[in-house]
Amino acid sequence: MSNNRVSRRQFLNYTLTGVGGFMAAGMLMPMVRFAIDPVLQKAGGGDFIPTGKKVSDITEVPERVDFAFEQVDAWYTSEVTSTAWVYKNGDKIIALSPVCKHLGCTVNWAGSPDHPDQFFCPCHGGRYEKSGKNIPKTPPLGPLDEFEVREKDGLLEIGKTRPNTLV
Amino acid sequence: MYWNSKDISVFVEQKEFVDTAVIPLLLIDGQASKLKQNASSAEFLMALTAFIENQFKGRVILMPPVSYTTKTNRQQLGQEWDEMLKEAGFKHLFFVSSDMGWVNEESALNVIYTPSIPLENMDRKLRQSVLDDQLRQIIPVFAKRWASTT
Ligand code: FES
């Protein structure tokens, strides 16, 4: 036999290195991406979106306030306007997310005539108190999220959502 | 939710909660004289159904629009979709269209007819409020039909 014949050991070595290399790459790539991604992304987080709502007009009764940003849905791209339920709690402005914590429908303040002082989800009858606290025995398992808010030149600006801090 | 793989897996797992399909019925009319208006009404229907989806995200799956031509037999088309989606496990079907043809149609389909409003020249705010108004008229239709069967 010729002496450049690949021995069994060599063969295994080659193949295993090859496979191992792929596996390592498979594992490393996402890790590298995770590590680098935050650097590449713009700091979108702390952005506040202006609304046309005068802070002095906000009352104790939750009211819809819209604010716009761009969103791409499955096959329909649009400049989606998002909504918050905004009210004053003493001097503090509260802005709650209208997204139901069950499966994501949009909740309405006083949406059910039987519960005029609660948020109501039309999809499966989920309900929340004014603070966003979910009412037990309705489908949602957690309270409504809260938006960060700030005031600029007398107008309300809305930021990121965060877990409810009132409940 | 939408007819895509991610949302469909929610549908499959949560049939007790996700039980409704919304189907935009879209007449495409290529006649030169109708082109512009037809495209505008398609735009309107897509925007409106996206609004409906957003409102009822947790219970509704918005289907890709069912497009047809002036020659299509509406009754048959509707029936096929109706049967197929019920077989797929949807309890409630809402067909939405701006095509007057469905209004006169003597079919078992309950098509929600909404006259098309040209959105193309509106700024974002106006568009939003026009669509909101339309949505608000449609919400009770959904609520009613859901309530009548549960
Ligand atoms: S999505 Fe709100 S109760 Fe189910």
Coordinates of C-alpha atoms and ligand atoms in Angstrom, one line a residue:
Chain A
M1 CA 0.0 0.0 0.0
S2 CA 1.2 3.5 -0.6
N3 CA 2.3 5.5 2.4
N4 CA 0.2 8.5 1.8
R5 CA -2.9 6.5 2.5
V6 CA -5.1 8.2 5.1
S7 CA -5.1 6.2 8.2
R8 CA -8.2 5.5 10.2
R9 CA -7.0 7.8 12.9
Q10 CA -6.2 10.6 10.5
F11 CA -9.5 10.3 8.8
L12 CA -11.3 10.6 12.1
N13 CA -9.2 13.5 13.1
Y14 CA -10.0 15.3 9.9
T15 CA -13.7 14.7 10.0
L16 CA -14.1 15.5 13.6
T17 CA -12.2 18.7 13.4
G18 CA -14.3 19.6 10.5
V19 CA -17.6 18.8 12.3
G20 CA -16.3 20.4 15.5
G21 CA -15.4 23.5 13.6
F22 CA -18.9 23.8 12.3
M23 CA -20.4 23.2 15.6
A24 CA -18.1 25.8 17.2
A25 CA -19.0 28.3 14.6
G26 CA -22.6 27.5 15.0
M27 CA -22.3 28.2 18.7
L28 CA -20.1 31.2 18.4
M29 CA -21.8 33.1 15.7
P30 CA -24.9 34.0 17.7
M31 CA -22.8 34.7 20.7
V32 CA -20.7 37.1 18.8
R33 CA -23.8 38.7 17.3
F34 CA -25.3 39.1 20.8
A35 CA -22.1 40.7 22.0
I36 CA -21.9 43.1 19.1
D37 CA -25.5 43.9 18.4
P38 CA -26.1 46.4 21.1
V39 CA -23.2 48.4 19.9
L40 CA -24.5 48.4 16.3
Q41 CA -28.0 49.3 17.3
K42 CA -28.9 52.9 17.8
A43 CA -29.8 53.8 21.3
G44 CA -33.5 53.8 20.5
G45 CA -34.5 53.0 24.1
G46 CA -34.8 56.2 25.9
D47 CA -36.6 58.0 23.1
F48 CA -39.7 59.9 24.0
I49 CA -42.4 60.5 21.5
P50 CA -44.2 63.8 21.6
T51 CA -48.0 63.8 21.8
G52 CA -50.2 66.7 21.1
K53 CA -51.7 66.4 24.6
K54 CA -51.5 69.4 27.0
V55 CA -50.5 68.2 30.4
S56 CA -52.9 70.7 31.9
D57 CA -55.8 69.1 30.1
I58 CA -55.2 65.7 31.6
T59 CA -57.8 64.8 34.2
E60 CA -58.4 62.0 36.6
V61 CA -60.4 60.1 34.0
P62 CA -58.3 57.9 31.7
E63 CA -58.3 59.3 28.2
R64 CA -56.9 58.0 25.0
V65 CA -53.8 59.7 23.8
D66 CA -52.3 58.7 20.4
F67 CA -48.7 58.9 19.4
A68 CA -47.2 57.8 16.1
F69 CA -44.2 55.7 15.1
E70 CA -43.4 53.3 12.2
Q71 CA -44.2 49.7 12.4
V72 CA -44.0 46.8 10.0
D73 CA -46.6 44.2 10.4
A74 CA -46.8 40.9 8.6
W75 CA -47.4 42.2 5.1
Y76 CA -48.7 45.6 5.8
T77 CA -46.3 48.4 6.6
S78 CA -47.7 51.5 8.2
E79 CA -47.1 54.3 10.3
V80 CA -48.9 53.0 13.3
T81 CA -50.3 55.2 15.8
S82 CA -50.1 53.8 19.3
T83 CA -52.3 54.6 22.1
A84 CA -52.0 55.2 25.8
W85 CA -54.6 55.6 28.5
V86 CA -53.6 58.7 30.3
Y87 CA -54.8 60.2 33.6
K88 CA -53.7 62.1 36.6
N89 CA -53.2 60.5 39.9
G90 CA -52.9 63.5 42.2
D91 CA -50.1 65.4 40.5
K92 CA -48.6 62.4 38.9
I93 CA -49.3 61.6 35.2
I94 CA -50.0 57.9 34.6
A95 CA -50.0 56.4 31.1
L96 CA -51.0 52.8 30.8
S97 CA -50.5 50.6 27.8
P98 CA -53.8 49.5 26.2
V99 CA -52.4 46.1 25.3
C100 CA -54.3 43.4 27.2
K101 CA -51.9 41.1 29.1
H102 CA -53.9 38.0 28.1
L103 CA -53.4 37.8 24.3
G104 CA -52.9 41.3 23.3
C105 CA -56.2 42.9 22.3
T106 CA -56.8 46.6 23.0
V107 CA -58.5 47.4 26.2
N108 CA -60.9 50.3 26.7
W109 CA -61.6 52.4 29.7
A110 CA -65.3 51.9 30.7
G111 CA -65.5 49.5 27.7
S112 CA -68.2 47.5 29.5
P113 CA -71.4 49.2 30.7
D114 CA -71.4 46.9 33.7
H115 CA -68.0 48.1 34.9
P116 CA -67.8 51.8 34.2
D117 CA -64.7 52.3 36.3
Q118 CA -62.5 49.6 34.9
F119 CA -60.6 48.8 31.7
F120 CA -62.3 46.2 29.7
C121 CA -61.0 43.9 27.0
P122 CA -63.6 43.0 24.4
C123 CA -61.9 39.8 23.3
H124 CA -62.4 37.5 26.3
G125 CA -63.8 39.9 28.9
G126 CA -60.6 40.7 30.7
R127 CA -60.8 43.5 33.2
Y128 CA -58.4 45.8 35.0
E129 CA -58.7 48.4 37.7
K130 CA -57.8 52.0 37.0
S131 CA -54.3 51.3 38.2
G132 CA -54.0 48.6 35.6
K133 CA -54.3 45.8 38.2
N134 CA -55.9 42.8 36.6
I135 CA -59.2 41.6 38.2
P136 CA -58.9 38.1 39.4
K137 CA -61.1 35.5 37.6
T138 CA -60.8 37.4 34.3
P139 CA -58.3 35.9 31.8
P140 CA -55.4 38.3 32.1
L141 CA -52.7 37.2 34.5
G142 CA -50.9 40.4 35.0
P143 CA -51.4 44.2 35.2
L144 CA -51.3 46.5 32.3
D145 CA -47.8 47.9 31.4
E146 CA -47.0 51.5 32.1
F147 CA -45.4 54.0 29.8
E148 CA -42.6 56.3 30.9
V149 CA -43.8 59.8 30.7
R150 CA -42.4 63.3 30.8
E151 CA -43.5 66.8 30.2
K152 CA -41.9 69.1 27.6
D153 CA -43.1 72.7 27.0
G154 CA -46.4 71.8 28.7
L155 CA -47.0 68.8 26.4
L156 CA -47.0 65.2 27.2
E157 CA -44.2 62.9 25.9
I158 CA -44.4 59.2 26.0
G159 CA -41.5 56.8 26.3
K160 CA -40.9 53.1 26.7
T161 CA -43.2 50.7 28.4
R162 CA -42.2 49.1 31.7
P163 CA -43.9 46.8 34.1
N164 CA -46.6 48.5 36.1
T165 CA -45.2 50.3 39.1
L166 CA -48.6 51.2 40.6
V167 CA -49.7 47.7 41.5
Chain B
M1 CA -52.8 38.1 14.8
Y2 CA -51.9 37.3 11.2
W3 CA -51.8 34.2 9.0
N4 CA -48.2 33.6 9.6
S5 CA -46.3 30.7 11.3
K6 CA -45.8 32.4 14.6
D7 CA -49.4 33.5 15.1
I8 CA -50.8 30.2 13.8
S9 CA -49.0 28.3 16.4
V10 CA -50.8 30.4 19.0
F11 CA -54.0 29.6 17.2
V12 CA -53.3 25.9 17.3
E13 CA -52.5 26.0 21.0
Q14 CA -55.2 28.4 22.2
K15 CA -58.2 27.5 20.1
E16 CA -60.4 28.2 23.0
F17 CA -59.4 31.9 22.9
V18 CA -58.4 32.5 19.3
D19 CA -61.5 31.5 17.3
T20 CA -62.1 34.1 14.8
A21 CA -60.9 34.8 11.2
V22 CA -61.2 38.2 9.5
I23 CA -61.2 37.9 5.7
P24 CA -60.8 41.0 3.5
L25 CA -62.7 40.5 0.3
L26 CA -61.0 42.6 -2.4
L27 CA -62.3 43.2 -5.9
I28 CA -59.6 43.9 -8.3
D29 CA -60.9 45.8 -11.3
G30 CA -58.3 46.5 -14.0
Q31 CA -60.4 48.7 -16.2
A32 CA -58.5 51.8 -17.0
S33 CA -61.3 54.0 -15.8
K34 CA -61.5 52.2 -12.5
L35 CA -57.8 51.5 -11.7
K36 CA -57.2 54.4 -9.5
Q37 CA -60.3 54.2 -7.5
N38 CA -59.9 50.5 -7.2
A39 CA -56.4 50.7 -5.8
S40 CA -57.5 53.3 -3.4
S41 CA -60.2 51.2 -2.1
A42 CA -57.8 48.3 -1.7
E43 CA -55.6 50.5 0.3
F44 CA -58.5 51.5 2.5
L45 CA -59.6 47.9 3.1
M46 CA -56.1 46.8 4.0
A47 CA -55.7 49.7 6.4
L48 CA -59.0 49.1 8.0
T49 CA -58.6 45.4 8.5
A50 CA -55.1 46.1 10.0
F51 CA -56.9 48.3 12.5
I52 CA -59.4 45.6 13.3
E53 CA -56.5 43.2 13.8
N54 CA -54.8 45.6 16.2
Q55 CA -58.0 46.0 18.2
F56 CA -58.8 42.3 18.5
K57 CA -55.3 40.9 18.2
G58 CA -55.8 38.2 20.9
R59 CA -58.9 36.6 19.4
V60 CA -58.7 37.3 15.7
I61 CA -56.5 36.1 12.8
L62 CA -56.4 38.4 9.8
M63 CA -56.2 36.5 6.6
P64 CA -54.4 37.7 3.5
P65 CA -56.9 39.5 1.4
V66 CA -59.0 37.3 -0.9
S67 CA -58.8 39.0 -4.2
Y68 CA -61.1 38.3 -7.1
T69 CA -62.1 39.9 -10.4
T70 CA -65.3 41.2 -11.8
K71 CA -66.0 37.8 -13.4
T72 CA -65.7 35.8 -10.2
N73 CA -68.8 34.1 -8.8
R74 CA -68.9 35.8 -5.4
Q75 CA -71.3 33.3 -4.0
Q76 CA -69.2 30.4 -4.8
L77 CA -66.0 32.1 -3.7
G78 CA -67.5 33.1 -0.4
Q79 CA -68.9 29.6 0.2
E80 CA -65.5 28.0 -0.4
W81 CA -63.8 30.2 2.1
D82 CA -66.5 29.8 4.6
E83 CA -66.3 26.1 4.5
M84 CA -62.5 25.9 4.4
L85 CA -62.1 28.2 7.4
K86 CA -64.7 26.5 9.5
E87 CA -62.9 23.2 8.8
A88 CA -59.7 24.8 9.9
G89 CA -61.3 25.3 13.2
F90 CA -62.5 28.9 13.2
K91 CA -65.8 29.5 15.0
H92 CA -66.4 33.0 13.8
L93 CA -65.8 34.4 10.4
F94 CA -66.0 38.1 9.5
F95 CA -65.8 39.0 5.9
V96 CA -65.1 42.6 5.3
S97 CA -65.4 44.3 1.9
S98 CA -65.9 47.6 0.2
D99 CA -67.5 45.9 -2.8
M100 CA -71.2 46.7 -3.1
G101 CA -71.6 43.4 -4.9
W102 CA -71.7 41.6 -1.6
V103 CA -74.5 43.6 -0.3
N104 CA -77.0 42.4 -2.8
E105 CA -75.7 38.9 -2.7
E106 CA -78.2 36.5 -1.3
S107 CA -75.6 34.4 0.6
A108 CA -75.3 33.1 4.0
L109 CA -72.1 35.0 4.3
N110 CA -72.3 37.9 6.7
V111 CA -70.2 40.4 4.8
I112 CA -69.5 43.6 6.7
Y113 CA -69.8 46.2 4.0
T114 CA -67.8 49.4 4.5
P115 CA -67.9 52.1 1.9
S116 CA -64.4 52.9 0.9
I117 CA -62.9 56.2 1.9
P118 CA -59.9 57.6 -0.1
L119 CA -57.1 57.8 2.4
E120 CA -54.3 58.7 0.0
N121 CA -54.4 62.4 0.4
M122 CA -54.9 62.5 4.1
D123 CA -52.2 63.3 6.6
R124 CA -51.5 60.7 9.3
K125 CA -53.7 62.3 11.9
L126 CA -56.8 62.5 9.7
R127 CA -56.2 59.0 8.4
Q128 CA -56.0 57.7 11.9
S129 CA -59.2 59.4 13.0
V130 CA -61.1 58.3 9.9
L131 CA -60.0 54.7 10.5
D132 CA -60.8 55.0 14.1
D133 CA -64.3 56.1 13.4
Q134 CA -64.8 53.1 11.0
L135 CA -63.4 50.8 13.6
R136 CA -65.7 52.1 16.2
Q137 CA -68.7 51.2 14.1
I138 CA -67.3 47.7 13.5
I139 CA -66.5 46.8 17.1
P140 CA -70.1 46.3 18.1
V141 CA -70.7 44.0 15.2
F142 CA -67.9 41.8 16.5
A143 CA -69.0 42.1 20.1
K144 CA -72.6 41.2 19.2
R145 CA -71.7 38.1 17.2
W146 CA -69.3 36.9 19.8
A147 CA -71.8 37.4 22.5
S148 CA -74.6 35.6 20.7
T149 CA -72.7 32.3 20.6
T150 CA -70.8 32.2 23.9
Ligands
FES1 S1 -57.0 39.3 25.1 FE1 -57.8 40.5 26.6 S2 -59.0 39.1 27.7 FE2 -58.1 37.8 26.2

